[in-house]
């Protein structure tokens, strides 16, 4: 449909970027990026009409998103603007798709696939991407790439570790060169944080973080973020716990960066955390929440030390963990050396936190109790009893509430 529409409108249309890369690597990818050698917005509007979707257009950037039920399609106009390519711009006239691909980060992300009928499926590879895929190499397209955009350093590492590729020799030299020019210190915290979030959402974030440490990037972001052996150990545990939780398909989902950032900032004193969060441009609210989470964890670690599976009750464990956001609970699980605590936390996550009771405020009212703060105390008592297996039925719970 997308190709035929292009043909109708008289424009060449290409699938580009990660979508094409992932086809060649036989990996799933659900974000389709299209580039039109024509008016992307007009094209997107007609595509949406044909497929029954909505369009969000960015007139300024000549791009649009077609939003379908189960997919989104980004559509861009192949760009010709001169000023966007200060680096090594060839003086010869180039087709606009070539120019569009030239501004991209790595050869493997600079592939296009024709989708117009007649040429459907033809690969457009100006920069040797297919060869790089065979060689498992991450290569930039020109030598000023990292100077233009230092976040590409983090992207290079992310793709290298995700696909188990190698950053090419020349590209690695360019990275080291960019780092020695201290380009990272000029990079905004917002952009660094965005890339860190993407890294932490990878299958194996620690592999990326280790590579960053090896290249001196952690300290370049902030000296307090040096990846010590202790932190590596904790991040490894966090990875295991995160994978365990992921396989349970429970709600809510983990926000990976919240989990891993706890490990990355381990050992940083409370009054120094602000240095890191302001480097990463946290808002006041984000910073407050992060500090609160760390405090809650510290407090819970103390309380968990005296929790014994046999003598203490599950309801007590539940009460310790209930106020803590999921990422904090998983962090506690990863940090607990004692097997019984890990087991308890696992029970909490899989079962206890969802326990609900069968009596309500209405029941208490019907018993003749005046509404007030006593209600919640009673309901908590009933909940704890149920968690501890002492009040499974509604009758038991009503009896307990009356006492
Ligand atoms: P992922 O699988 O992580 O989503 P992706 O390649 O689809 O990878 P996006 O961040 O969605 O990544 O970017 C889409 C495309 O835009 C990339 O394939 C690349 O061609 C280009 N791109 C993205 N970020 C940059 C950048 N910083 N510099 C140059 N090109 C970029």
Coordinates of C-alpha atoms and ligand atoms in Angstrom, one line a residue:
X1 CA 0.0 0.0 0.0
X2 CA 2.7 2.5 1.0
X3 CA 4.7 1.8 -2.1
X4 CA 1.7 2.1 -4.5
X5 CA 0.7 5.3 -2.9
X6 CA 4.2 6.7 -3.5
X7 CA 3.9 5.6 -7.2
X8 CA 0.4 7.3 -7.4
X9 CA 1.8 10.5 -6.1
X10 CA 4.9 10.3 -8.3
X11 CA 7.4 10.0 -5.5
X12 CA 10.0 7.4 -4.6
X13 CA 9.4 6.0 -1.1
X14 CA 11.9 4.1 1.0
X15 CA 11.9 2.2 4.3
X16 CA 15.0 3.3 6.2
X17 CA 17.1 3.1 9.3
X18 CA 16.7 0.5 12.1
X19 CA 13.8 -1.2 10.3
X20 CA 15.9 -2.2 7.3
X21 CA 18.9 -3.0 9.5
X22 CA 16.8 -5.4 11.6
X23 CA 15.3 -7.1 8.5
X24 CA 18.8 -7.9 7.4
X25 CA 19.7 -9.1 10.9
X26 CA 16.5 -11.1 11.1
X27 CA 15.5 -9.3 14.3
X28 CA 12.0 -8.0 15.1
X29 CA 11.3 -4.3 14.7
X30 CA 7.9 -2.7 14.9
X31 CA 8.8 1.0 14.1
X32 CA 8.6 1.6 10.4
X33 CA 10.5 4.7 9.2
X34 CA 9.7 5.9 5.7
X35 CA 11.4 8.6 3.7
X36 CA 9.6 10.2 0.8
X37 CA 11.4 12.0 -2.0
X38 CA 8.5 14.4 -2.0
X39 CA 6.0 15.9 0.5
X40 CA 6.0 13.7 3.6
X41 CA 3.0 15.3 5.2
X42 CA 0.7 15.0 2.1
X43 CA 1.9 11.5 1.7
X44 CA 1.2 10.6 5.4
X45 CA -2.3 12.1 5.2
X46 CA -3.2 9.9 2.2
X47 CA -1.6 6.8 3.8
X48 CA -3.6 7.4 6.9
X49 CA -6.8 7.7 5.0
X50 CA -6.2 4.5 3.1
X51 CA -5.2 2.5 6.2
X52 CA -7.7 4.1 8.6
X53 CA -5.2 5.8 10.9
X54 CA -4.5 9.3 12.4
X55 CA -1.8 11.7 11.4
X56 CA 0.4 14.0 13.5
X57 CA 2.3 16.4 11.4
X58 CA 5.3 18.5 12.2
X59 CA 5.2 21.1 9.5
X60 CA 8.4 22.7 10.6
X61 CA 10.4 19.5 10.1
X62 CA 8.4 18.2 7.2
X63 CA 7.7 15.0 9.0
X64 CA 4.6 13.2 10.1
X65 CA 3.6 10.1 12.1
X66 CA 0.8 7.8 11.0
X67 CA -0.8 6.2 14.0
X68 CA -2.5 2.9 13.3
X69 CA -4.1 0.6 15.8
X70 CA -1.0 -1.6 16.4
X71 CA 1.8 0.4 14.7
X72 CA 3.2 3.8 14.1
X73 CA 4.8 4.8 10.8
X74 CA 7.2 7.8 10.8
X75 CA 7.3 9.6 7.5
X76 CA 10.0 12.1 6.6
X77 CA 10.9 14.2 3.6
X78 CA 14.3 13.3 2.2
X79 CA 16.4 16.3 3.2
X80 CA 18.5 18.4 0.9
X81 CA 19.3 21.3 3.2
X82 CA 22.9 22.2 2.9
X83 CA 23.6 23.4 6.4
X84 CA 22.8 20.2 8.0
X85 CA 25.9 18.5 6.6
X86 CA 28.9 20.7 7.4
X87 CA 31.1 17.7 7.4
X88 CA 32.8 16.5 4.2
X89 CA 29.9 17.5 2.0
X90 CA 30.5 16.2 -1.5
X91 CA 30.2 18.9 -4.1
X92 CA 28.5 16.7 -6.7
X93 CA 24.8 16.6 -7.0
X94 CA 23.3 13.8 -4.9
X95 CA 19.9 12.2 -5.0
X96 CA 18.0 13.3 -1.9
X97 CA 17.8 9.8 -0.5
X98 CA 21.6 9.7 -0.5
X99 CA 21.7 13.0 1.4
X100 CA 19.2 11.8 3.8
X101 CA 21.1 8.6 4.6
X102 CA 24.4 10.6 4.8
X103 CA 23.3 12.5 7.9
X104 CA 22.7 9.3 9.8
X105 CA 24.9 7.8 12.5
X106 CA 26.3 4.4 11.3
X107 CA 26.5 2.5 8.1
X108 CA 24.2 -0.2 9.4
X109 CA 21.6 2.5 10.1
X110 CA 22.0 4.2 6.7
X111 CA 20.4 1.6 4.6
X112 CA 17.2 2.1 2.6
X113 CA 14.8 -0.3 0.9
X114 CA 12.8 0.8 -2.1
X115 CA 9.1 0.0 -1.7
X116 CA 7.6 1.4 -4.9
X117 CA 6.1 -1.3 -7.1
X118 CA 8.5 -2.6 -9.7
X119 CA 11.5 -1.9 -7.5
X120 CA 10.0 -3.2 -4.3
X121 CA 12.6 -4.7 -2.0
X122 CA 15.7 -3.2 -3.7
X123 CA 18.4 -2.4 -1.2
X124 CA 20.0 1.0 -1.4
X125 CA 23.4 0.8 0.2
X126 CA 25.7 3.8 -0.5
X127 CA 28.1 3.2 2.4
X128 CA 29.0 -0.4 2.5
X129 CA 26.5 -1.3 5.2
X130 CA 25.9 -4.9 3.9
X131 CA 29.6 -5.6 4.1
X132 CA 29.7 -4.1 7.6
X133 CA 26.9 -6.3 8.7
X134 CA 28.8 -9.3 7.4
X135 CA 31.9 -8.1 9.3
X136 CA 29.8 -7.2 12.3
X137 CA 31.2 -3.7 12.3
X138 CA 29.9 -0.4 13.6
X139 CA 31.2 2.3 11.4
X140 CA 30.5 6.0 11.1
X141 CA 29.9 7.6 7.7
X142 CA 32.5 10.4 8.1
X143 CA 35.2 11.5 10.4
X144 CA 33.3 14.5 12.0
X145 CA 30.4 12.3 13.0
X146 CA 31.1 12.4 16.7
X147 CA 32.0 16.0 16.7
X148 CA 28.7 16.8 15.1
X149 CA 26.8 14.7 17.7
X150 CA 28.7 13.1 20.6
X151 CA 25.6 11.1 21.7
X152 CA 26.5 8.9 18.8
X153 CA 29.3 7.6 21.0
X154 CA 26.7 6.1 23.3
X155 CA 24.7 4.9 20.4
X156 CA 27.7 3.1 18.9
X157 CA 28.3 1.3 22.2
X158 CA 24.6 0.4 22.5
X159 CA 24.5 -1.2 19.0
X160 CA 27.9 -2.8 19.4
X161 CA 26.8 -4.6 22.5
X162 CA 23.2 -5.3 21.4
X163 CA 24.3 -7.1 18.1
X164 CA 27.6 -8.3 19.5
X165 CA 29.4 -6.3 16.8
X166 CA 32.7 -4.5 17.1
X167 CA 33.2 -0.7 16.7
X168 CA 35.5 -0.4 13.7
X169 CA 39.2 0.6 14.2
X170 CA 38.9 4.0 12.7
X171 CA 35.5 4.7 14.3
X172 CA 37.0 3.7 17.7
X173 CA 39.9 6.2 17.1
X174 CA 37.4 8.9 16.3
X175 CA 35.5 8.1 19.6
X176 CA 38.8 8.4 21.6
X177 CA 39.6 11.5 19.8
X178 CA 36.2 13.0 20.6
X179 CA 36.6 12.1 24.2
X180 CA 40.0 13.6 24.5
X181 CA 38.6 16.8 23.1
X182 CA 36.2 16.6 26.1
X183 CA 33.1 16.9 23.8
X184 CA 31.1 15.1 26.5
X185 CA 31.3 18.0 28.9
X186 CA 29.5 20.1 26.4
X187 CA 26.7 17.6 25.9
X188 CA 23.5 18.5 27.7
X189 CA 22.4 16.4 30.6
X190 CA 19.1 15.8 29.0
X191 CA 20.6 14.2 26.0
X192 CA 23.0 12.1 28.1
X193 CA 20.1 11.0 30.3
X194 CA 18.0 10.0 27.2
X195 CA 20.9 7.8 25.9
X196 CA 21.4 6.3 29.4
X197 CA 17.8 5.4 29.5
X198 CA 18.0 3.7 26.2
X199 CA 21.1 1.8 27.3
X200 CA 19.4 0.7 30.5
X201 CA 16.5 -0.6 28.5
X202 CA 18.8 -2.9 26.6
X203 CA 18.9 -6.6 27.2
X204 CA 22.3 -6.3 28.7
X205 CA 22.9 -2.8 30.0
X206 CA 26.0 -3.8 32.0
X207 CA 27.8 -4.8 28.8
X208 CA 27.3 -1.2 27.6
X209 CA 28.2 0.3 30.9
X210 CA 31.4 -1.7 31.1
X211 CA 32.4 -0.6 27.7
X212 CA 31.7 3.0 28.7
X213 CA 33.9 2.6 31.7
X214 CA 36.7 1.1 29.6
X215 CA 36.6 4.2 27.4
X216 CA 36.5 6.6 30.3
X217 CA 32.9 7.8 29.5
X218 CA 31.4 7.2 32.9
X219 CA 33.8 9.7 34.5
X220 CA 33.4 12.0 31.6
X221 CA 29.7 12.1 32.4
X222 CA 30.5 12.7 36.1
X223 CA 33.5 11.6 38.2
X224 CA 31.1 10.2 40.8
X225 CA 29.8 7.7 38.3
X226 CA 33.0 5.7 37.9
X227 CA 32.0 2.0 37.6
X228 CA 33.7 0.4 40.5
X229 CA 34.0 -3.3 41.0
X230 CA 31.3 -3.1 43.7
X231 CA 28.9 -1.3 41.4
X232 CA 29.5 -3.9 38.7
X233 CA 28.6 -6.6 41.1
X234 CA 25.4 -4.9 42.1
X235 CA 24.5 -4.1 38.5
X236 CA 24.9 -7.8 37.7
X237 CA 22.5 -8.7 40.5
X238 CA 20.1 -6.1 39.3
X239 CA 20.2 -7.5 35.8
X240 CA 19.3 -11.0 37.1
X241 CA 16.5 -9.7 39.3
X242 CA 15.2 -7.6 36.4
X243 CA 15.2 -10.6 34.0
X244 CA 13.5 -12.7 36.6
X245 CA 10.8 -10.2 37.1
X246 CA 10.4 -9.6 33.3
X247 CA 9.7 -13.3 32.8
X248 CA 6.8 -13.2 35.2
X249 CA 5.0 -10.7 33.0
X250 CA 3.6 -8.9 36.0
X251 CA 2.3 -5.3 36.2
X252 CA 3.5 -2.7 36.7
X253 CA 6.5 -3.0 34.4
X254 CA 10.0 -2.0 35.7
X255 CA 11.3 1.3 34.5
X256 CA 14.9 0.0 33.9
X257 CA 16.8 3.3 34.4
X258 CA 15.2 3.8 37.8
X259 CA 16.5 0.4 38.8
X260 CA 20.0 0.6 37.3
X261 CA 20.6 4.2 38.4
X262 CA 20.2 3.0 42.0
X263 CA 23.1 0.7 41.4
X264 CA 25.1 3.2 39.5
X265 CA 24.9 5.8 42.3
X266 CA 25.5 3.3 45.1
X267 CA 27.9 4.6 47.7
X268 CA 27.4 8.2 46.7
X269 CA 26.7 10.2 49.8
X270 CA 23.3 11.9 50.2
X271 CA 24.7 15.4 50.0
X272 CA 26.6 14.6 46.8
X273 CA 23.8 13.0 44.8
X274 CA 22.6 16.4 43.7
X275 CA 25.8 16.7 41.7
X276 CA 24.9 13.7 39.6
X277 CA 21.2 14.5 39.3
X278 CA 21.9 18.1 38.2
X279 CA 24.5 16.9 35.7
X280 CA 21.7 14.7 34.3
X281 CA 19.3 17.5 34.4
X282 CA 16.7 15.9 36.7
X283 CA 13.8 18.2 37.5
X284 CA 13.3 19.1 41.1
X285 CA 10.5 16.6 41.3
X286 CA 12.6 13.8 39.7
X287 CA 15.4 14.5 42.1
X288 CA 13.2 14.5 45.1
X289 CA 11.6 11.2 44.1
X290 CA 15.0 9.6 43.5
X291 CA 16.3 10.8 46.9
X292 CA 13.2 9.5 48.5
X293 CA 13.6 6.2 46.9
X294 CA 17.2 5.9 48.1
X295 CA 16.1 6.8 51.6
X296 CA 13.3 4.3 51.6
X297 CA 15.7 1.6 50.5
X298 CA 18.2 2.5 53.2
X299 CA 15.4 2.4 55.8
X300 CA 14.0 -0.9 54.5
X301 CA 17.4 -2.6 54.5
X302 CA 17.7 -1.9 58.2
X303 CA 14.2 -3.2 58.9
X304 CA 14.7 -6.3 56.8
X305 CA 17.8 -7.3 58.8
X306 CA 15.6 -8.3 61.7
X307 CA 13.0 -10.0 59.6
X308 CA 13.0 -13.8 60.1
X309 CA 10.9 -16.0 57.9
X310 CA 10.0 -18.4 60.7
X311 CA 9.3 -15.9 63.6
X312 CA 8.3 -12.7 61.8
X313 CA 5.2 -12.6 59.8
X314 CA 4.8 -12.1 56.1
X315 CA 2.5 -9.2 56.9
X316 CA 5.4 -7.4 58.5
X317 CA 7.5 -7.9 55.3
X318 CA 4.6 -6.7 53.3
X319 CA 4.3 -3.6 55.5
X320 CA 8.0 -2.8 55.0
X321 CA 7.8 -3.2 51.2
X322 CA 4.4 -1.8 50.4
X323 CA 5.3 1.9 50.3
X324 CA 8.4 1.3 48.1
X325 CA 8.1 1.7 44.3
X326 CA 8.8 -1.5 42.4
X327 CA 12.3 -0.6 41.3
X328 CA 13.2 -0.1 45.0
X329 CA 11.8 -3.5 45.9
X330 CA 13.8 -5.2 43.2
X331 CA 16.9 -3.4 44.3
X332 CA 16.3 -4.7 47.8
X333 CA 15.9 -8.2 46.5
X334 CA 19.2 -7.9 44.5
X335 CA 21.0 -6.5 47.6
X336 CA 19.8 -9.0 50.1
X337 CA 22.5 -11.6 50.8
X338 CA 20.1 -13.7 52.9
X339 CA 18.2 -16.3 51.0
X340 CA 15.1 -16.1 53.2
X341 CA 14.7 -12.4 52.5
X342 CA 15.0 -12.9 48.8
X343 CA 12.4 -15.6 49.0
X344 CA 10.1 -13.3 51.1
X345 CA 10.5 -10.5 48.6
X346 CA 9.8 -12.8 45.8
X347 CA 6.6 -13.9 47.5
X348 CA 5.7 -10.3 48.1
X349 CA 6.0 -9.5 44.4
X350 CA 4.3 -12.6 43.0
X351 CA 1.5 -12.9 45.6
X352 CA 1.3 -10.8 48.7
X353 CA 1.1 -7.3 47.1
X354 CA -2.0 -8.3 45.3
X355 CA -3.9 -9.7 48.3
X356 CA -7.2 -8.0 48.8
X357 CA -9.7 -8.4 51.5
X358 CA -13.4 -9.1 51.4
X359 CA -14.6 -6.6 53.9
X360 CA -15.0 -2.9 53.2
X361 CA -15.9 0.4 54.9
X362 CA -19.5 -0.3 54.2
X363 CA -19.3 -3.5 56.3
X364 CA -17.8 -1.5 59.2
X365 CA -20.6 1.0 58.9
X366 CA -23.2 -1.7 59.0
X367 CA -21.5 -3.0 62.2
X368 CA -22.4 0.4 63.7
X369 CA -18.9 1.8 63.6
X370 CA -18.7 5.6 63.0
X371 CA -16.6 6.4 59.9
X372 CA -13.1 7.7 60.8
X373 CA -9.5 7.0 61.0
X374 CA -10.2 3.8 62.9
X375 CA -11.5 2.3 59.6
X376 CA -8.1 2.1 57.9
X377 CA -6.5 0.7 61.0
X378 CA -9.1 -2.1 61.1
X379 CA -8.8 -2.8 57.4
X380 CA -5.0 -3.0 57.6
X381 CA -5.4 -5.4 60.6
X382 CA -7.7 -7.6 58.5
X383 CA -5.3 -7.5 55.5
X384 CA -2.4 -8.5 57.6
X385 CA -4.3 -11.4 59.1
X386 CA -5.2 -12.6 55.6
X387 CA -1.6 -12.3 54.4
X388 CA -0.5 -14.4 57.4
X389 CA -3.2 -17.0 56.6
X390 CA -5.3 -16.2 59.6
X391 CA -8.5 -14.9 57.9
X392 CA -9.1 -16.4 54.5
X393 CA -12.9 -16.3 54.4
X394 CA -15.2 -13.3 54.6
X395 CA -16.7 -14.6 57.8
X396 CA -13.3 -14.8 59.4
X397 CA -12.5 -11.3 58.3
X398 CA -15.8 -9.9 59.6
X399 CA -15.3 -11.5 62.9
X400 CA -11.8 -10.1 63.1
X401 CA -13.0 -6.6 62.2
X402 CA -15.6 -6.7 65.0
X403 CA -13.0 -7.3 67.7
Ligands
LIG1 P1 16.5 1.1 18.0 O1 16.4 -0.3 17.5 O2 17.3 1.3 19.2 O3 15.1 1.8 18.0 P2 16.9 2.7 15.6 O4 18.0 2.6 14.7 O5 15.5 2.4 15.1 O6 17.3 1.7 16.8 P3 16.2 5.4 16.4 O7 16.8 6.1 17.5 O8 14.7 5.1 16.3 O9 17.0 4.1 16.3 O10 16.6 6.1 15.1 C1 16.1 5.8 13.8 C2 17.2 6.2 12.8 O11 17.5 7.5 12.8 C3 18.5 5.4 13.0 O12 18.5 4.1 12.4 C4 19.5 6.3 12.4 O13 19.5 6.1 11.0 C5 18.9 7.7 12.6 N1 19.5 8.3 13.9 C6 19.0 8.3 15.1 N2 19.7 9.0 16.0 C7 20.7 9.5 15.3 C8 21.8 10.4 15.6 N3 22.0 10.8 16.8 N4 22.6 10.7 14.6 C9 22.4 10.3 13.3 N5 21.4 9.5 12.9 C10 20.6 9.1 13.9

